[in-house]
mmCIF file of C-alpha atoms in Angstrom:
data_model
loop_
_atom_site.group_PDB
_atom_site.id
_atom_site.type_symbol
_atom_site.label_atom_id
_atom_site.label_comp_id
_atom_site.label_asym_id
_atom_site.label_seq_id
_atom_site.Cartn_x
_atom_site.Cartn_y
_atom_site.Cartn_z
ATOM 1 C CA MET A 252 254.015 76.296 -62.114
ATOM 2 C CA ASN A 253 250.723 76.994 -64.037
ATOM 3 C CA ASN A 254 248.513 78.509 -61.816
ATOM 4 C CA ASP A 255 246.031 79.198 -63.726
ATOM 5 C CA GLU A 256 245.907 75.844 -65.322
ATOM 6 C CA ILE A 257 245.775 73.423 -61.878
ATOM 7 C CA LYS A 258 243.358 75.940 -61.407
ATOM 8 C CA ASN A 259 240.745 74.949 -64.961
ATOM 9 C CA ILE A 260 241.362 71.911 -62.988
ATOM 10 C CA ILE A 261 239.876 72.207 -60.127
ATOM 11 C CA VAL A 262 236.504 74.544 -61.298
ATOM 12 C CA HIS A 263 236.327 71.010 -63.995
ATOM 13 C CA SER A 264 236.480 68.457 -61.025
ATOM 14 C CA LEU A 265 233.694 70.598 -58.931
ATOM 15 C CA LEU A 266 231.345 71.208 -61.694
ATOM 16 C CA GLN A 267 231.687 66.976 -63.000
ATOM 17 C CA ARG A 268 231.269 66.319 -59.030
ATOM 18 C CA SER A 269 228.107 68.694 -59.669
ATOM 19 C CA LYS A 270 226.941 66.539 -62.545
ATOM 20 C CA LEU A 271 227.699 63.488 -60.951
ATOM 21 C CA LYS A 272 225.007 64.455 -57.774
ATOM 22 C CA GLU A 273 222.509 65.326 -60.271
ATOM 23 C CA LEU A 274 223.179 61.563 -62.363
ATOM 24 C CA ALA A 275 223.469 59.717 -58.556
ATOM 25 C CA PRO A 276 221.964 62.139 -55.902
ATOM 26 C CA GLU A 277 222.159 59.220 -53.960
ATOM 27 C CA PHE A 278 225.417 58.890 -53.550
ATOM 28 C CA ASN A 279 228.080 62.194 -51.739
ATOM 29 C CA TRP A 280 230.868 61.851 -54.309
ATOM 30 C CA GLY A 281 232.687 63.620 -52.100
ATOM 31 C CA ASN A 282 235.579 60.788 -52.167
ATOM 32 C CA LEU A 283 234.872 60.469 -55.837
ATOM 33 C CA LEU A 284 237.802 57.203 -55.995
ATOM 34 C CA GLY A 285 235.216 55.699 -52.961
ATOM 35 C CA ASP A 286 231.638 57.033 -54.466
ATOM 36 C CA TYR A 287 232.533 55.681 -57.482
ATOM 37 C CA GLY A 288 233.286 52.133 -56.153
ATOM 38 C CA GLU A 289 229.831 51.687 -54.417
ATOM 39 C CA PHE A 290 227.988 53.039 -57.456
ATOM 40 C CA VAL A 291 228.814 50.384 -59.558
ATOM 41 C CA THR A 292 228.897 47.518 -57.356
ATOM 42 C CA ILE A 293 225.417 48.674 -56.168
ATOM 43 C CA ASN A 294 224.757 48.883 -59.513
ATOM 44 C CA HIS A 295 226.142 45.257 -60.753
ATOM 45 C CA TYR A 296 225.485 42.875 -57.826
ATOM 46 C CA GLY A 297 222.003 44.954 -57.648
ATOM 47 C CA TRP A 298 222.555 45.235 -54.118
ATOM 48 C CA GLU A 299 220.421 47.695 -51.197
ATOM 49 C CA GLN A 300 222.121 50.811 -50.564
ATOM 50 C CA ALA A 301 223.134 51.559 -47.049
ATOM 51 C CA PRO A 302 221.497 54.034 -44.955
ATOM 52 C CA ALA A 303 222.657 57.880 -44.719
ATOM 53 C CA GLY A 304 224.672 58.033 -41.419
ATOM 54 C CA ARG A 305 225.325 54.054 -41.631
ATOM 55 C CA LYS A 306 228.957 53.225 -40.447
ATOM 56 C CA GLY A 307 231.520 50.312 -41.191
ATOM 57 C CA TYR A 308 229.448 49.316 -44.157
ATOM 58 C CA ASP A 309 227.883 50.608 -47.287
ATOM 59 C CA ALA A 310 225.261 48.655 -48.748
ATOM 60 C CA ILE A 311 222.955 45.029 -48.078
ATOM 61 C CA ASP A 312 222.791 42.168 -50.135
ATOM 62 C CA LYS A 313 219.683 40.253 -50.858
ATOM 63 C CA GLN A 314 220.686 37.440 -47.772
ATOM 64 C CA ASN A 315 220.608 40.220 -45.316
ATOM 65 C CA LYS A 316 224.121 40.614 -45.031
ATOM 66 C CA THR A 317 226.141 43.856 -44.187
ATOM 67 C CA ILE A 318 228.870 44.564 -47.170
ATOM 68 C CA GLN A 319 231.906 47.382 -46.579
ATOM 69 C CA ILE A 320 233.173 48.360 -50.149
ATOM 70 C CA LYS A 321 236.460 49.825 -49.997
ATOM 71 C CA THR A 322 237.759 51.029 -54.014
ATOM 72 C CA THR A 323 241.705 50.783 -55.027
ATOM 73 C CA TYR A 324 243.372 52.876 -57.669
ATOM 74 C CA SER A 325 247.745 52.938 -58.214
ATOM 75 C CA SER A 326 247.176 51.131 -54.061
ATOM 76 C CA THR A 327 249.434 48.575 -52.101
ATOM 77 C CA ASN A 328 247.114 48.341 -49.439
ATOM 78 C CA ILE A 329 243.558 48.543 -47.748
ATOM 79 C CA LYS A 330 242.599 50.373 -44.751
ATOM 80 C CA PHE A 331 239.532 50.663 -42.069
ATOM 81 C CA LYS A 332 239.252 51.747 -38.828
ATOM 82 C CA LYS A 333 239.545 49.194 -35.734
ATOM 83 C CA GLY A 334 235.776 49.241 -34.965
ATOM 84 C CA ALA A 335 234.886 48.511 -37.979
ATOM 85 C CA LYS A 336 231.858 46.009 -38.682
ATOM 86 C CA ALA A 337 230.340 43.952 -41.843
ATOM 87 C CA ASP A 338 229.442 41.095 -42.670
ATOM 88 C CA LYS A 339 231.352 41.121 -45.893
ATOM 89 C CA LEU A 340 234.083 42.489 -47.612
ATOM 90 C CA LEU A 341 234.187 43.575 -51.622
ATOM 91 C CA VAL A 342 237.199 44.875 -52.850
ATOM 92 C CA ILE A 343 237.600 46.354 -56.683
ATOM 93 C CA GLU A 344 240.610 47.425 -58.234
ATOM 94 C CA LEU A 345 240.314 51.063 -60.991
ATOM 95 C CA ASP A 346 242.278 50.996 -64.396
ATOM 96 C CA ASP A 347 243.515 54.421 -66.251
ATOM 97 C CA ASN A 348 239.605 53.986 -67.455
ATOM 98 C CA ALA A 349 237.801 53.229 -64.237
ATOM 99 C CA ASN A 350 237.006 49.973 -65.414
ATOM 100 C CA TRP A 351 236.783 47.845 -62.493
ATOM 101 C CA GLU A 352 238.112 43.859 -61.466
ATOM 102 C CA GLY A 353 237.483 42.626 -58.044
ATOM 103 C CA VAL A 354 240.615 41.625 -55.711
ATOM 104 C CA TYR A 355 238.134 40.272 -53.082
ATOM 105 C CA PHE A 356 235.059 39.255 -51.608
ATOM 106 C CA GLY A 357 234.597 37.649 -48.603
ATOM 107 C CA SER A 358 233.940 36.950 -44.993
ATOM 108 C CA PHE A 359 235.091 40.933 -43.511
ATOM 109 C CA GLU A 360 236.892 38.877 -40.247
ATOM 110 C CA LYS A 361 238.852 37.020 -42.054
ATOM 111 C CA ILE A 362 240.255 40.217 -43.709
ATOM 112 C CA ARG A 363 240.544 41.686 -40.342
ATOM 113 C CA ALA A 364 242.621 38.829 -38.772
ATOM 114 C CA ALA A 365 244.984 38.789 -41.747
ATOM 115 C CA SER A 366 245.321 42.705 -40.728
ATOM 116 C CA ARG A 367 247.816 44.801 -39.538
ATOM 117 C CA LEU A 368 246.244 46.749 -36.133
ATOM 118 C CA THR A 369 247.970 50.415 -36.587
ATOM 119 C CA LYS A 370 248.918 53.262 -34.063
ATOM 120 C CA ASN A 371 246.325 55.427 -35.115
ATOM 121 C CA ASP A 372 243.726 52.232 -34.802
ATOM 122 C CA GLU A 373 243.402 51.404 -38.203
ATOM 123 C CA TYR A 374 243.615 48.036 -39.874
ATOM 124 C CA THR A 375 245.983 48.142 -43.161
ATOM 125 C CA ILE A 376 246.246 44.525 -45.609
ATOM 126 C CA GLY A 377 248.224 44.693 -48.586
ATOM 127 C CA ILE A 378 246.645 44.263 -51.856
ATOM 128 C CA THR A 379 248.560 41.838 -52.760
ATOM 129 C CA THR A 380 248.278 39.649 -49.398
ATOM 130 C CA LEU A 381 244.373 40.085 -50.198
ATOM 131 C CA LYS A 382 244.850 38.566 -53.571
ATOM 132 C CA LYS A 383 246.614 35.297 -52.174
ATOM 133 C CA ILE A 384 243.448 35.307 -49.464
ATOM 134 C CA ALA A 385 241.366 35.265 -52.556
ATOM 135 C CA SER A 386 243.142 33.002 -54.446
ATOM 136 C CA ASN A 387 243.765 30.568 -50.947
ATOM 137 C CA THR A 388 247.196 31.070 -51.053
ATOM 138 C CA TYR A 389 248.015 32.815 -48.046
ATOM 139 C CA SER A 390 248.779 32.046 -44.746
ATOM 140 C CA ARG A 391 247.238 33.640 -42.216
ATOM 141 C CA PRO A 392 249.725 34.376 -39.034
ATOM 142 C CA GLU A 393 249.817 32.297 -36.692
ATOM 143 C CA GLU A 394 248.184 33.822 -32.847
ATOM 144 C CA ILE A 395 250.253 34.980 -30.467
ATOM 145 C CA SER A 396 248.877 35.711 -26.737
ATOM 146 C CA LEU A 397 250.526 36.475 -22.868
ATOM 147 C CA THR A 398 249.241 36.182 -19.552
ATOM 148 C CA LEU A 399 248.394 39.542 -17.607
ATOM 149 C CA GLU A 400 249.255 39.475 -13.730
ATOM 150 C CA ASN A 401 245.620 38.475 -13.047
ATOM 151 C CA GLY A 402 245.153 35.832 -15.028
ATOM 152 C CA LYS A 403 243.666 37.012 -17.834
ATOM 153 C CA LYS A 404 244.799 36.469 -21.693
ATOM 154 C CA ILE A 405 245.176 38.259 -24.207
ATOM 155 C CA THR A 406 245.538 37.363 -28.198
ATOM 156 C CA ALA A 407 246.710 39.233 -30.916
ATOM 157 C CA PHE A 408 248.059 38.139 -34.998
ATOM 158 C CA SER A 409 251.605 40.382 -34.649
ATOM 159 C CA ARG A 410 253.693 41.470 -31.846
ATOM 160 C CA GLN A 411 252.178 45.263 -32.492
ATOM 161 C CA GLU A 412 248.990 44.844 -32.546
ATOM 162 C CA LEU A 413 249.459 43.370 -29.258
ATOM 163 C CA TYR A 414 252.265 46.012 -28.492
ATOM 164 C CA GLN A 415 248.972 48.200 -28.904
ATOM 165 C CA MET A 416 246.602 46.243 -26.322
ATOM 166 C CA LEU A 417 248.484 46.805 -23.869
ATOM 167 C CA LEU A 418 249.023 50.747 -24.441
ATOM 168 C CA LYS A 419 245.328 50.706 -24.591
ATOM 169 C CA LYS A 420 244.974 48.839 -21.257
ATOM 170 C CA GLY A 421 247.795 51.584 -20.324
ATOM 171 C CA TYR A 422 250.557 49.043 -19.995
ATOM 172 C CA LYS A 423 254.337 51.575 -19.934
ATOM 173 C CA LEU A 424 256.144 49.486 -22.688
ATOM 174 C CA LEU A 425 259.698 49.887 -23.677
ATOM 175 C CA ARG A 426 260.114 50.678 -27.704
ATOM 176 C CA ILE A 427 258.512 47.306 -29.551
ATOM 177 C CA GLU A 428 262.369 47.080 -30.607
ATOM 178 C CA HIS A 429 263.423 45.838 -27.706
ATOM 179 C CA ILE A 430 261.426 43.757 -26.974
ATOM 180 C CA ASN A 431 261.926 42.406 -30.377
ATOM 181 C CA THR A 432 265.559 41.359 -29.669
ATOM 182 C CA ARG A 433 264.194 40.149 -26.064
ATOM 183 C CA ILE A 434 262.553 37.923 -28.157
ATOM 184 C CA ILE A 435 265.159 36.787 -30.640
ATOM 185 C CA ARG A 436 267.226 36.607 -27.142
ATOM 186 C CA LYS A 437 264.377 33.429 -26.574
ATOM 187 C CA TRP A 438 262.605 35.415 -23.528
ATOM 188 C CA GLU A 439 259.059 34.194 -23.390
ATOM 189 C CA LEU A 440 256.294 36.661 -24.482
ATOM 190 C CA GLU A 441 255.352 37.987 -21.160
ATOM 191 C CA ARG A 442 259.036 39.040 -19.926
ATOM 192 C CA ALA A 443 259.504 40.384 -23.173
ATOM 193 C CA PHE A 444 256.803 43.138 -22.963
ATOM 194 C CA GLY A 445 257.540 43.937 -19.309
ATOM 195 C CA ILE A 446 253.997 41.474 -17.466
ATOM 196 C CA LYS A 447 256.807 39.659 -15.716
ATOM 197 C CA VAL A 448 260.106 40.051 -14.446
ATOM 198 C CA PRO A 449 263.487 39.553 -16.281
ATOM 199 C CA PRO A 450 264.715 36.647 -16.522
ATOM 200 C CA ASN A 451 267.277 36.903 -14.284
ATOM 201 C CA TYR A 452 265.038 37.309 -11.359
ATOM 202 C CA SER A 453 262.266 34.104 -12.270
ATOM 203 C CA ALA A 454 263.835 32.314 -9.599
ATOM 204 C CA VAL A 455 263.002 34.444 -7.155
ATOM 205 C CA GLU A 456 259.518 36.037 -8.389
ATOM 206 C CA GLY A 457 258.062 33.904 -6.417
ATOM 207 C CA TYR A 458 258.649 34.733 -2.898
ATOM 208 C CA VAL A 459 257.063 38.581 -4.213
ATOM 209 C CA GLU A 460 254.050 36.730 -6.216
ATOM 210 C CA ASN A 461 253.247 34.090 -3.573
ATOM 211 C CA ASP A 462 254.781 35.060 0.226
ATOM 212 C CA GLY A 463 254.667 38.736 0.312
ATOM 213 C CA TYR A 464 258.106 39.881 -0.097
ATOM 214 C CA ALA A 465 258.588 43.318 -1.551
ATOM 215 C CA TRP A 466 261.500 44.243 -4.659
ATOM 216 C CA PHE A 467 263.685 47.228 -3.421
ATOM 217 C CA PRO A 468 263.773 49.922 -4.372
ATOM 218 C CA GLU A 469 261.666 49.294 -7.282
ATOM 219 C CA ARG A 470 260.359 46.230 -9.382
ATOM 220 C CA PRO A 471 262.746 45.080 -12.023
ATOM 221 C CA THR A 472 262.273 46.138 -16.081
ATOM 222 C CA LEU A 473 265.673 45.747 -17.037
ATOM 223 C CA ASP A 474 267.876 42.572 -16.812
ATOM 224 C CA LYS A 475 271.470 44.682 -16.769
ATOM 225 C CA ASN A 476 273.056 41.541 -15.511
ATOM 226 C CA ARG A 477 271.749 41.583 -11.853
ATOM 227 C CA ALA A 478 271.477 39.326 -9.760
ATOM 228 C CA PRO A 479 269.516 39.777 -6.612
ATOM 229 C CA LEU A 480 269.698 39.045 -3.213
ATOM 230 C CA VAL A 481 267.125 37.927 -1.288
ATOM 231 C CA SER A 482 266.836 39.087 2.494
ATOM 232 C CA HIS A 483 264.307 36.487 4.096
ATOM 233 C CA PHE A 484 264.025 37.956 7.382
ATOM 234 C CA GLU A 485 262.718 41.511 6.312
ATOM 235 C CA LYS A 486 260.453 39.866 3.076
ATOM 236 C CA ARG A 487 262.466 41.830 0.981
ATOM 237 C CA ILE A 488 264.224 40.713 -2.426
ATOM 238 C CA TYR A 489 267.343 43.491 -3.407
ATOM 239 C CA ILE A 490 267.078 43.544 -7.735
ATOM 240 C CA ALA A 491 271.136 44.265 -7.435
ATOM 241 C CA GLN A 492 274.054 43.215 -4.098
ATOM 242 C CA ASN A 493 274.656 46.481 -4.460
ATOM 243 C CA TYR A 494 271.254 48.125 -2.726
ATOM 244 C CA PHE A 495 271.535 45.849 0.017
ATOM 245 C CA CYS A 496 274.779 46.792 0.565
ATOM 246 C CA GLU A 497 273.789 50.883 0.018
ATOM 247 C CA ASP A 498 271.230 50.346 1.934
ATOM 248 C CA LYS A 499 272.343 48.411 5.254
ATOM 249 C CA GLY A 500 276.328 50.156 5.447
ATOM 250 C CA VAL A 501 277.959 46.511 4.383
ATOM 251 C CA PRO A 502 280.867 46.860 2.023
ATOM 252 C CA THR A 503 280.559 45.236 -1.638
ATOM 253 C CA TRP A 504 283.548 43.373 -0.875
ATOM 254 C CA TYR A 505 282.444 42.029 2.351
ATOM 255 C CA VAL A 506 278.879 40.742 1.242
ATOM 256 C CA SER A 507 280.531 39.151 -2.227
ATOM 257 C CA GLU A 508 282.470 37.097 0.031
ATOM 258 C CA LYS A 509 279.754 35.959 2.700
ATOM 259 C CA LEU A 510 277.513 35.172 0.301
ATOM 260 C CA LYS A 511 280.602 32.891 -1.675
ATOM 261 C CA LEU A 512 280.194 30.725 1.851
ATOM 262 C CA GLY A 513 276.168 30.663 2.071
ATOM 263 C CA TRP A 514 275.854 33.680 4.213
ATOM 264 C CA ASP A 515 272.719 34.911 4.296
ATOM 265 C CA SER A 516 271.188 38.417 4.471
ATOM 266 C CA SER A 517 270.696 38.691 8.383
ATOM 267 C CA ARG A 518 273.953 37.092 9.239
ATOM 268 C CA ILE A 519 276.088 38.960 6.782
ATOM 269 C CA ILE A 520 274.373 42.350 8.596
ATOM 270 C CA LEU A 521 275.526 40.832 11.592
ATOM 271 C CA GLY A 522 278.901 39.264 10.979
ATOM 272 C CA TYR A 523 279.516 43.086 9.717
ATOM 273 C CA GLN A 524 278.342 44.433 13.237
ATOM 274 C CA GLU A 525 280.259 42.221 15.117
ATOM 275 C CA ARG A 526 283.772 43.128 12.702
ATOM 276 C CA LYS A 527 283.391 47.034 13.330
ATOM 277 C CA LYS A 528 283.110 46.702 17.307
ATOM 278 C CA ARG A 529 286.663 44.277 17.154
ATOM 279 C CA LYS A 530 288.274 47.234 15.240
#
């Protein structure tokens, strides 16, 4: 590695940055690519540069619309922060000679809706997708929504975005891969994300939601092919028969046998107690 050669390139770049600040002092030139894109497009379209310190947009057009400008060079996507707001988005692409051409110019919200929210609270969208949107050949992804326990509905454009929204609300979720597997298995969205209990508990969840029953020993989050046992006299739903057996001190074989005969939980307990007395 030639350290001196690399150092000379850096020195040259710093000198050029100083020269750029003399020629166009209204730009910082700290982000060479971004500042150049703003410089050429603002001058090309005759826009007003955004006031210093304003975030979310870089220019204001003659109709007083705010515009965020993104400049790419050999990039496959663009990114913008979750809270960014602007009326319009302009994306340009540079070639090796610093010539530019437009990739997209239009509604900022349209691109936000088509973008993917990352775990770093940034939206990202591919250049290819931007070109498809610009040429009206892009099919926008369908919205997906689920209903929370309080009845509020939240909506997103991807499972990953929905996942991030729920994490922000404080939900403890399984890995997204596990959730995707559930959806492939035809679980409804609320059950896949854990807002509602797994499908094998759907027949008895109404007791908890409407009649004051409680899950025992805890609210189920995994199915594990378990069969719940409803104990009406104590308003309790055992998430698996073995929990009932352990809690009441009744053998598994006895519970299984009596459930097949249609006995309820109180009769099973009394029946086993009588059986013990006879011995």
